[in-house]
XYZ file of C-alpha atoms in Angstrom:
659
model
C 38.915 -8.522 35.981
C 40.093 -8.696 32.433
C 43.821 -9.379 32.025
C 46.241 -10.308 29.296
C 49.813 -11.278 30.344
C 52.844 -11.735 28.155
C 56.536 -12.398 28.797
C 59.625 -12.696 26.634
C 63.098 -13.937 27.582
C 66.019 -11.830 26.470
C 69.190 -13.834 25.991
C 72.198 -11.942 27.361
C 75.742 -13.118 26.825
C 77.767 -13.015 30.043
C 81.509 -13.286 29.719
C 82.855 -14.980 32.861
C 86.434 -15.173 34.248
C 89.751 -14.952 32.516
C 89.476 -18.603 31.509
C 87.175 -17.604 28.664
C 84.093 -19.518 29.811
C 80.563 -18.158 28.988
C 76.944 -18.731 29.954
C 73.504 -17.479 28.858
C 71.296 -15.818 31.468
C 67.612 -15.342 30.588
C 66.147 -11.921 31.385
C 62.317 -11.836 31.549
C 60.342 -8.846 30.133
C 56.832 -8.654 31.498
C 53.812 -6.417 30.992
C 50.323 -6.687 32.430
C 47.240 -4.641 31.537
C 44.101 -4.774 33.689
C 40.711 -3.089 33.481
C 38.652 -2.360 36.584
C 35.561 -3.660 34.741
C 34.771 -5.697 31.653
C 31.386 -4.005 31.103
C 30.669 -0.389 31.960
C 27.582 1.839 31.705
C 27.455 5.176 29.905
C 29.092 8.063 31.809
C 30.545 5.737 34.446
C 34.305 5.582 34.917
C 36.720 2.696 34.656
C 40.454 2.449 35.247
C 43.226 0.771 33.307
C 46.309 -0.266 35.255
C 49.512 -1.663 33.864
C 52.968 -2.671 34.985
C 56.145 -3.692 33.205
C 59.819 -4.144 33.881
C 60.646 -2.756 30.428
C 62.249 0.599 29.683
C 59.531 2.134 27.419
C 55.829 1.549 26.804
C 53.432 2.809 24.106
C 49.622 2.679 24.003
C 47.423 1.745 21.032
C 43.760 1.189 20.239
C 41.425 3.160 22.514
C 44.346 5.208 23.847
C 47.590 6.459 22.345
C 50.977 7.893 23.159
C 53.954 6.939 25.295
C 53.096 5.664 28.771
C 55.218 5.169 31.902
C 56.239 1.585 32.513
C 53.859 1.418 35.480
C 50.711 3.459 35.994
C 46.938 3.885 35.973
C 44.565 5.890 33.772
C 40.861 6.588 34.275
C 38.306 6.880 31.451
C 34.675 7.932 31.206
C 32.402 5.685 29.150
C 30.983 7.637 26.176
C 30.941 5.510 23.052
C 28.958 2.328 22.438
C 30.333 -1.202 22.075
C 33.691 -2.868 22.721
C 36.867 -0.789 22.947
C 40.226 -2.489 22.699
C 43.262 -1.144 24.546
C 46.792 -2.251 23.830
C 50.180 -1.550 25.336
C 53.577 -2.477 23.895
C 56.717 -2.316 26.006
C 60.356 -2.729 25.010
C 63.775 -3.283 26.449
C 66.963 -3.709 24.465
C 65.006 -3.945 21.194
C 62.842 -6.773 22.465
C 59.085 -6.087 22.642
C 56.118 -7.580 24.452
C 52.443 -6.670 24.415
C 49.273 -6.855 26.468
C 45.623 -6.101 25.621
C 42.338 -5.460 27.392
C 38.800 -5.055 26.069
C 36.077 -3.006 27.749
C 32.461 -3.135 26.536
C 30.523 0.120 26.954
C 26.740 -0.109 27.244
C 24.811 2.935 26.049
C 21.052 3.426 25.775
C 19.537 5.419 22.929
C 18.599 8.316 25.213
C 22.275 8.711 26.126
C 22.894 10.068 22.602
C 21.532 13.344 23.979
C 23.837 14.527 26.751
C 23.436 18.284 26.964
C 24.403 20.285 30.069
C 23.221 23.775 30.942
C 26.778 24.930 31.590
C 27.659 24.038 27.994
C 25.154 26.525 26.508
C 27.012 29.364 24.778
C 25.399 32.494 23.356
C 26.814 33.028 19.866
C 24.950 36.029 18.462
C 22.405 38.697 19.352
C 20.356 40.339 16.576
C 18.270 43.381 17.487
C 15.675 45.304 15.482
C 13.648 48.364 16.338
C 11.976 49.076 12.998
C 8.606 47.602 13.863
C 8.884 44.736 11.408
C 8.819 41.107 12.389
C 11.870 39.077 11.413
C 12.664 35.372 11.131
C 15.272 32.771 10.231
C 14.342 31.880 6.661
C 16.797 29.077 5.958
C 20.098 27.507 6.896
C 22.653 25.106 5.487
C 25.195 22.771 7.115
C 28.501 21.940 5.425
C 32.265 22.198 5.730
C 33.046 25.611 4.274
C 36.718 25.808 5.338
C 37.702 22.164 4.756
C 38.781 21.533 8.379
C 36.670 18.409 8.993
C 34.143 20.125 11.306
C 30.658 21.069 10.217
C 29.819 24.734 9.711
C 26.491 26.521 9.278
C 25.171 29.471 7.299
C 21.951 31.050 8.601
C 19.792 33.359 6.490
C 17.724 35.817 8.490
C 15.232 38.216 6.955
C 12.248 40.491 7.463
C 8.948 38.645 7.560
C 6.848 41.186 5.703
C 7.717 43.509 2.805
C 8.426 47.212 3.452
C 8.784 50.187 1.185
C 12.452 50.522 2.092
C 14.100 48.011 -0.220
C 17.164 47.554 1.953
C 15.014 45.991 4.637
C 14.032 43.211 2.253
C 17.530 41.894 1.953
C 18.411 39.102 4.350
C 21.341 39.018 6.669
C 23.719 36.061 6.656
C 25.418 34.647 9.751
C 28.212 32.104 9.483
C 29.061 29.672 12.291
C 32.430 27.975 11.848
C 32.809 24.707 13.722
C 35.766 23.604 15.796
C 36.751 23.322 19.440
C 35.170 26.749 19.936
C 32.493 27.974 17.533
C 33.092 31.280 15.735
C 29.977 33.207 14.695
C 30.172 36.225 12.399
C 27.894 38.141 10.085
C 28.701 38.058 6.382
C 27.830 41.467 4.981
C 26.291 41.129 1.533
C 24.812 44.282 0.035
C 21.835 43.857 -2.220
C 21.320 40.099 -1.975
C 17.640 39.334 -1.471
C 17.945 35.522 -1.689
C 17.777 33.593 1.516
C 15.045 30.945 1.432
C 16.880 28.063 -0.232
C 20.487 26.866 -0.431
C 22.329 24.486 -2.714
C 25.923 23.328 -2.618
C 28.721 22.208 -4.894
C 32.361 22.869 -5.692
C 31.540 25.533 -8.256
C 35.059 26.904 -8.734
C 36.773 23.486 -8.672
C 39.155 24.322 -5.809
C 38.259 21.282 -3.698
C 36.246 23.239 -1.085
C 32.474 23.263 -0.717
C 30.723 26.385 -2.059
C 27.173 27.588 -1.476
C 24.526 29.413 -3.460
C 21.494 31.160 -1.950
C 18.384 31.057 -4.126
C 15.204 33.145 -4.070
C 11.886 31.349 -3.656
C 9.787 34.368 -4.583
C 9.996 37.521 -6.586
C 9.583 40.460 -4.254
C 7.602 43.628 -4.517
C 7.348 46.390 -1.958
C 4.042 47.683 -0.694
C 4.266 50.480 -3.226
C 4.697 47.949 -6.014
C 8.393 48.401 -6.751
C 10.132 45.204 -7.864
C 13.162 44.185 -5.808
C 15.818 42.136 -7.565
C 15.832 38.566 -6.268
C 19.317 37.542 -7.467
C 21.326 34.366 -6.866
C 24.049 34.826 -4.249
C 27.220 32.737 -4.425
C 29.397 32.076 -1.382
C 32.741 30.507 -2.154
C 34.368 28.200 0.390
C 37.909 28.983 1.487
C 40.391 28.124 4.239
C 38.827 30.899 6.344
C 35.190 30.081 5.575
C 32.715 31.479 3.083
C 33.943 34.284 0.850
C 31.686 36.684 -1.048
C 34.210 38.101 -3.489
C 32.001 37.276 -6.492
C 28.653 36.886 -4.825
C 26.309 38.459 -7.402
C 24.720 36.234 -10.021
C 25.193 38.990 -12.601
C 28.926 39.124 -11.897
C 29.563 35.425 -11.468
C 27.368 33.662 -14.044
C 27.746 33.945 -17.813
C 24.261 34.333 -19.225
C 23.211 34.845 -22.822
C 19.619 33.612 -22.375
C 16.324 35.433 -22.028
C 16.252 34.739 -18.269
C 16.839 37.715 -16.003
C 18.820 36.175 -13.156
C 17.968 39.171 -11.009
C 14.254 38.471 -11.179
C 13.118 34.890 -10.857
C 12.051 32.443 -8.138
C 12.584 28.706 -7.570
C 10.586 25.973 -5.871
C 13.301 23.328 -5.794
C 16.929 22.766 -6.737
C 18.857 19.595 -7.558
C 22.653 19.325 -7.552
C 23.032 16.902 -10.465
C 25.640 16.254 -13.149
C 23.629 17.320 -16.185
C 26.595 17.719 -18.522
C 27.937 14.246 -17.720
C 31.513 15.291 -16.983
C 31.622 14.201 -13.336
C 31.086 17.660 -11.844
C 27.982 18.906 -10.076
C 25.647 21.313 -11.881
C 22.410 22.866 -10.610
C 18.973 22.034 -11.961
C 16.624 24.869 -10.968
C 12.848 24.596 -10.951
C 11.609 28.118 -11.587
C 8.022 29.254 -11.194
C 5.964 31.738 -13.129
C 4.272 34.709 -11.514
C 4.853 38.138 -9.990
C 7.003 39.304 -12.858
C 9.396 36.311 -12.838
C 11.549 35.989 -15.952
C 11.620 32.175 -15.731
C 8.999 29.551 -14.981
C 10.543 26.337 -16.291
C 13.563 24.118 -15.475
C 16.991 25.390 -16.466
C 20.582 24.568 -15.513
C 23.589 26.333 -14.091
C 26.583 24.487 -15.538
C 29.310 24.972 -12.944
C 32.149 22.899 -14.273
C 33.861 25.473 -16.464
C 37.347 26.867 -16.549
C 35.927 30.372 -16.182
C 32.482 31.145 -14.739
C 29.323 29.016 -14.584
C 26.859 29.517 -17.421
C 23.109 29.146 -17.962
C 21.807 26.291 -20.088
C 18.125 26.172 -21.038
C 16.224 22.929 -21.275
C 16.127 21.721 -24.855
C 12.335 21.526 -25.142
C 11.948 25.167 -24.112
C 15.085 26.779 -25.525
C 13.215 29.010 -28.006
C 10.719 30.421 -25.502
C 11.003 34.135 -24.819
C 9.996 34.860 -22.129
C 10.926 31.509 -20.621
C 7.506 30.774 -19.108
C 4.898 27.966 -19.296
C 2.268 30.445 -20.509
C 4.524 31.334 -23.442
C 4.898 27.685 -24.410
C 1.190 27.047 -23.982
C 0.433 29.930 -26.392
C 2.837 28.274 -28.870
C 0.914 24.975 -28.739
C 3.259 23.105 -26.393
C 0.186 21.512 -24.858
C 1.671 19.895 -21.755
C 2.822 23.341 -20.594
C -0.802 24.481 -20.349
C -1.183 22.374 -17.191
C 2.426 22.756 -15.991
C 2.813 22.637 -12.188
C 5.549 23.703 -9.822
C 7.905 21.014 -8.583
C 8.676 20.784 -4.852
C 11.018 18.654 -2.787
C 12.797 17.175 -5.764
C 15.143 14.257 -5.222
C 17.169 11.939 -7.401
C 16.955 8.164 -7.399
C 17.493 5.220 -9.721
C 13.868 4.201 -10.180
C 14.694 1.547 -12.726
C 17.640 -0.707 -13.417
C 19.332 1.690 -15.813
C 22.269 3.939 -14.994
C 20.353 7.191 -15.462
C 19.315 9.240 -12.473
C 15.567 9.847 -12.353
C 13.843 12.769 -10.647
C 10.895 12.632 -8.280
C 9.043 15.453 -6.587
C 5.688 16.968 -5.693
C 4.046 18.604 -8.695
C 1.593 21.146 -7.281
C -0.287 24.332 -7.928
C 1.058 27.503 -6.328
C -1.151 26.996 -3.243
C 0.096 23.385 -2.860
C -3.202 21.961 -4.074
C -3.827 19.388 -6.821
C -0.523 17.687 -6.025
C 0.864 14.414 -7.308
C 4.166 12.619 -6.874
C 5.693 12.838 -10.328
C 8.925 11.542 -11.745
C 10.871 12.187 -14.934
C 12.951 9.297 -16.200
C 13.320 9.894 -19.910
C 16.337 11.780 -21.277
C 17.364 13.043 -24.647
C 19.958 10.970 -26.462
C 22.810 13.341 -25.677
C 22.160 12.669 -21.996
C 22.300 16.278 -20.875
C 18.617 17.026 -20.422
C 15.378 15.480 -19.226
C 12.453 15.092 -21.571
C 9.928 17.142 -19.629
C 7.004 16.135 -21.830
C 7.298 12.539 -20.614
C 6.500 12.113 -16.959
C 4.898 9.547 -14.690
C 2.356 10.915 -12.228
C 1.075 9.361 -9.019
C 4.222 7.231 -8.715
C 3.670 7.254 -4.934
C 0.335 6.904 -3.167
C 0.092 9.725 -0.605
C -0.309 8.721 3.027
C -2.341 11.852 3.747
C -4.782 13.963 1.763
C -4.755 12.186 -1.558
C -4.486 14.792 -4.337
C -3.219 17.454 -1.967
C -0.141 15.732 -0.593
C 3.269 17.294 -1.046
C 6.780 16.968 0.330
C 9.162 19.899 0.470
C 12.075 17.544 1.229
C 12.728 13.981 0.071
C 15.590 11.971 1.567
C 17.167 8.890 -0.002
C 18.182 6.177 2.490
C 18.417 2.407 2.606
C 15.594 2.062 5.116
C 15.572 -1.741 5.319
C 19.271 -2.483 4.689
C 18.614 -4.493 1.544
C 21.108 -2.646 -0.646
C 18.493 -0.475 -2.391
C 17.858 3.179 -1.681
C 14.379 4.029 -0.411
C 12.519 7.332 -0.126
C 11.770 9.043 3.187
C 9.260 11.912 2.949
C 7.618 14.417 5.246
C 4.140 14.759 3.752
C 2.140 17.948 4.327
C 4.583 18.903 7.112
C 2.848 16.366 9.415
C 3.446 12.764 8.326
C 6.693 10.887 7.763
C 6.437 8.127 5.180
C 8.817 5.510 3.801
C 8.569 4.147 0.258
C 10.831 1.168 -0.322
C 12.561 0.082 -3.485
C 12.984 -3.560 -4.453
C 14.789 -5.114 -7.440
C 11.586 -4.898 -9.456
C 11.180 -1.175 -8.785
C 9.890 1.436 -6.370
C 6.853 0.617 -4.261
C 4.053 3.158 -4.522
C 2.817 2.344 -1.017
C 4.057 3.680 2.302
C 5.439 0.713 4.222
C 3.571 1.883 7.299
C 6.486 2.350 9.671
C 5.284 5.722 10.911
C 1.528 5.436 10.530
C 0.851 4.649 14.168
C 3.272 7.302 15.386
C 2.182 10.440 13.621
C -1.564 10.684 13.575
C -1.762 14.188 15.056
C -1.707 17.559 13.327
C 1.718 18.402 14.735
C 3.783 20.224 12.120
C 7.488 19.594 11.600
C 10.100 21.779 9.939
C 12.121 20.684 6.923
C 15.268 20.542 9.058
C 14.672 16.870 9.900
C 17.635 14.503 9.748
C 18.069 10.801 9.030
C 21.158 9.486 10.808
C 22.340 6.607 12.971
C 22.280 8.338 16.357
C 23.097 5.275 18.463
C 25.434 3.498 16.010
C 23.376 0.301 15.854
C 23.542 0.241 12.031
C 19.919 1.404 11.741
C 18.929 4.928 10.779
C 17.085 7.101 13.300
C 15.009 10.237 12.731
C 15.449 13.631 14.376
C 12.396 15.766 13.631
C 12.339 19.418 14.820
C 8.862 20.826 15.432
C 7.985 23.963 13.473
C 7.594 26.540 16.228
C 6.880 29.350 13.760
C 3.688 27.739 12.451
C 2.558 26.623 15.897
C 3.214 27.375 19.533
C 5.838 25.160 21.145
C 6.167 24.641 24.859
C 9.078 22.699 26.281
C 9.268 20.146 23.502
C 11.051 21.358 20.388
C 11.617 18.121 18.507
C 10.661 14.455 18.278
C 13.099 11.563 18.079
C 12.272 8.254 16.420
C 14.548 5.298 17.058
C 14.754 2.572 14.492
C 15.460 -0.985 15.571
C 14.982 -4.446 14.126
C 14.317 -8.008 15.239
C 14.511 -11.334 13.396
C 11.960 -14.146 13.373
C 11.975 -17.561 11.681
C 9.092 -18.205 9.285
C 8.736 -21.679 7.750
C 6.735 -22.893 4.774
C 4.571 -25.981 4.851
C 6.070 -29.248 3.607
C 5.674 -29.487 -0.144
C 5.207 -25.755 -0.779
C 8.773 -25.507 -2.083
C 10.201 -27.161 -5.190
C 13.409 -26.646 -7.191
C 14.206 -26.271 -10.878
C 17.757 -26.674 -12.190
C 19.304 -25.972 -15.590
C 22.084 -28.064 -17.058
C 25.473 -26.386 -16.643
C 24.245 -23.621 -14.306
C 24.681 -23.260 -10.510
C 21.553 -21.051 -10.373
C 18.601 -22.916 -8.862
C 15.072 -21.550 -9.242
C 12.956 -21.998 -6.107
C 9.217 -22.273 -6.717
C 6.889 -21.130 -3.946
C 3.569 -19.394 -4.458
C 3.513 -15.865 -2.946
C 6.863 -16.424 -1.254
C 7.182 -12.783 -0.133
C 10.980 -13.031 -0.033
C 13.417 -10.288 -0.926
C 16.819 -10.061 -2.516
C 19.694 -10.831 -0.084
C 17.468 -12.486 2.531
C 18.516 -15.864 3.954
C 16.624 -19.120 3.543
C 17.375 -22.598 4.972
C 15.981 -25.767 3.351
C 15.309 -29.115 5.017
C 13.728 -32.376 3.882
C 14.986 -31.987 0.302
C 15.905 -34.932 -1.929
C 18.515 -35.035 -4.688
C 17.505 -33.536 -8.030
C 19.014 -36.627 -9.611
C 22.468 -35.469 -10.651
C 25.097 -33.096 -9.238
C 22.568 -31.238 -7.016
C 22.403 -33.684 -4.121
C 20.268 -33.611 -0.985
C 23.352 -32.657 1.015
C 23.819 -29.565 -1.138
C 20.166 -28.462 -1.001
C 19.657 -28.966 2.730
C 21.474 -25.886 3.957
C 21.349 -22.095 4.106
C 21.345 -19.880 1.009
C 21.199 -16.194 0.130
C 18.374 -15.220 -2.214
C 20.038 -13.834 -5.352
C 16.962 -12.553 -7.212
C 13.148 -12.503 -7.122
C 11.965 -12.771 -10.758
C 8.275 -13.199 -9.823
C 5.997 -13.303 -6.810
C 6.118 -17.096 -7.034
C 9.827 -17.704 -7.748
C 13.225 -16.708 -6.501
C 16.760 -17.911 -7.174
C 19.668 -19.245 -5.129
C 23.175 -20.259 -6.146
C 24.408 -23.818 -5.602
C 27.999 -24.703 -4.741
C 28.159 -26.806 -7.934
C 26.640 -26.545 -11.384
C 23.720 -28.808 -12.260
C 24.052 -31.480 -14.944
C 21.620 -33.104 -17.355
C 20.465 -35.618 -14.726
C 19.137 -32.903 -12.379
C 15.504 -33.231 -13.487
C 13.844 -33.704 -10.079
C 12.098 -31.077 -7.941
C 13.463 -31.916 -4.484
C 10.569 -34.049 -3.305
C 7.343 -33.428 -1.402
C 8.821 -32.826 2.044
C 10.878 -29.667 1.402
C 10.483 -26.936 4.018
C 11.903 -23.454 3.544
C 12.707 -21.468 6.695
C 13.202 -17.727 6.237
C 14.823 -15.183 8.502
C 12.308 -12.356 8.428
C 13.614 -8.986 9.639
C 11.047 -6.550 11.010
C 11.929 -2.870 11.437
C 10.242 -0.792 14.108
C 10.293 2.956 14.711
C 9.563 4.034 18.267
C 9.212 7.572 19.553
C 11.724 8.419 22.264
C 11.077 11.401 24.519
C 14.445 13.080 25.069
C 13.058 16.602 25.508
C 14.264 16.701 29.117
C 17.830 16.056 27.971
C 18.312 19.521 26.453
C 17.274 22.867 27.923
C 15.972 25.244 25.281
C 14.790 28.696 26.305
C 11.023 29.141 26.480
C 11.043 31.554 23.534
C 12.957 29.228 21.200
C 11.497 29.223 17.677
C 14.164 27.272 15.730
C 16.294 24.214 16.491
C 19.109 23.423 14.069
C 21.593 20.555 14.295
C 25.205 19.898 13.324
C 28.389 18.159 14.446
C 30.144 21.380 15.325
C 33.447 20.014 16.621
C 33.982 16.856 14.602
C 33.565 14.473 17.556
C 30.908 12.473 15.709
C 27.965 13.445 17.893
C 25.251 15.970 17.084
C 25.106 19.407 18.665
C 22.238 21.889 18.596
C 21.888 25.503 17.515
C 18.794 27.253 18.870
C 17.251 30.598 17.995
C 15.088 32.434 20.551
C 12.909 35.471 19.917
C 11.678 38.170 22.249
C 9.446 41.025 21.049
C 7.935 44.202 22.384
C 4.522 45.079 20.973
C 2.094 47.944 20.995
C -0.018 47.652 24.118
C -3.120 45.557 23.564
C -1.991 44.389 20.095
C 0.422 42.046 18.350
C 1.976 44.899 16.379
C 5.747 44.622 16.965
C 7.811 47.565 18.128
C 11.158 45.817 18.398
C 12.497 42.284 18.336
C 15.604 40.521 19.613
C 16.941 37.212 18.336
C 19.578 35.233 20.207
C 21.468 32.284 18.729
C 22.839 29.664 21.141
C 25.147 26.658 20.852
C 24.202 23.572 22.857
C 27.149 21.191 23.053
C 26.461 17.481 23.118
C 28.836 15.484 25.310
C 27.763 12.092 23.954
C 30.572 10.876 21.737
C 29.854 8.386 18.965
């Protein structure tokens, strides 16, 4: 039993008798705080008990508020790790304290604690027009600035019809909180719903959203339907559509018809260099589109956002690669669409570089391409200068693409790496080191994903179990393939350390007069920045760098070559430090290995058998991850797959596993 016990003596003046004598009587203030267990398993209960002879007590740490001077309180173990509880009691302005610590043990699978009774139906969407419908996209953010995550779902007809109104998607907003609120946002005439981007476009401190079209639409009869950009402005009550239409909201004096274009990718990036987020849009040519090249929506204006064309293409009318090719802009003759764009510092400069999949319309002839050159004014990329094949695909070389690229520090070395889902089937990790981005997949996932299972682009990288390593939540695409009872895969990331030592004599040192930086020479050392190394058997270099200084643990400060790295000594070398440390030096390295393992948690959450989408968010701000599922039921013409009517139901699955 864990106990902390404190006491304080209060000195009270007692006036005795009429003779004027006095004495001091000590009064003891005591408080005890006990826990029924020092270590507790997930979902088990434990009890704190306390007692004091004080007049008031207040809790702190893992509990809060005023407490009676004596009592008990029972808790259920939910979070992982040690939790400290404190209690402070007072009497006559004298205070005393007690503390207790309880360690909660929680397995990875406990991060998924879903109960059938916590499933809530949020929305029902019915159709009887004979067309098949689907959820085309969604976005998670905080649209009302209350600290809980919200969601906007775009839902649209799957195949074009002659009635134009049926081509416009419907938008459903789910506002997070203690109880989720789901409503439909009625937007007349907006046909965008395949891609979302976010930013504070009106500079009011609340997240806004823009829906973007990924295709120009024609009805069966050949009539063109305006694609439009649709702006949703965040407010205290959620998304507002007061100025939703791109024609109304965006100032545009260019040749681009914002009511008729399509995008393949969008990047929220500060193009204008003023600290506010703009939108870089990758438009594609075809089907009557008025734009087929990158352009920008500059959002940081006192009035409305405006369109800015890329400098290299500003004189093109229409704004299409074919137009530029006809005007002898040769690199536009082989221009490809850009998918899954992401931003990363590829080099050691301060300029954000872009990387993405450059592909033909049918996602063939792909290459991972990046743009890193900018014009001198810093507000545009130089699209004629690109580097292709900057990553070596893990699958289908020449036909590999990624619709989504995530930037994460995969190996905790202080550099951001790239996590990709290639061809919807294979997760890959490309790591960055001080010398640049590796073109090779580090192999973490190669043994895990060798099947043809297809995943949706709703995958998340997050630390599910709070062990300081990222984990992967990968929903299966149940539209492209039939799903049974398993709707997603979970990959847990963990690490372990091993000591690796060099042979005696493989390591030597080089010092420079006046510098504390020591160069360590070791052929093919394989070390990385920030790793630890411990030396033994070293001799003095002859001057200030003594054997006592060298024989210890150091942090690697740089890796200039494959055969050298640097450390920093506690003192600067002097002119006498001309030795190399001797022939008996051994370097021992702490080598950290990261492992991804697939965890089957499908039994922990009950999705309906007709579920076709699984979406994820922290709906109530309790730092765990809840699920939104979409189920479909259809009636069809007897003996065929021709739909007569369809019903979609959207459910909330509450996770009870606090983080």
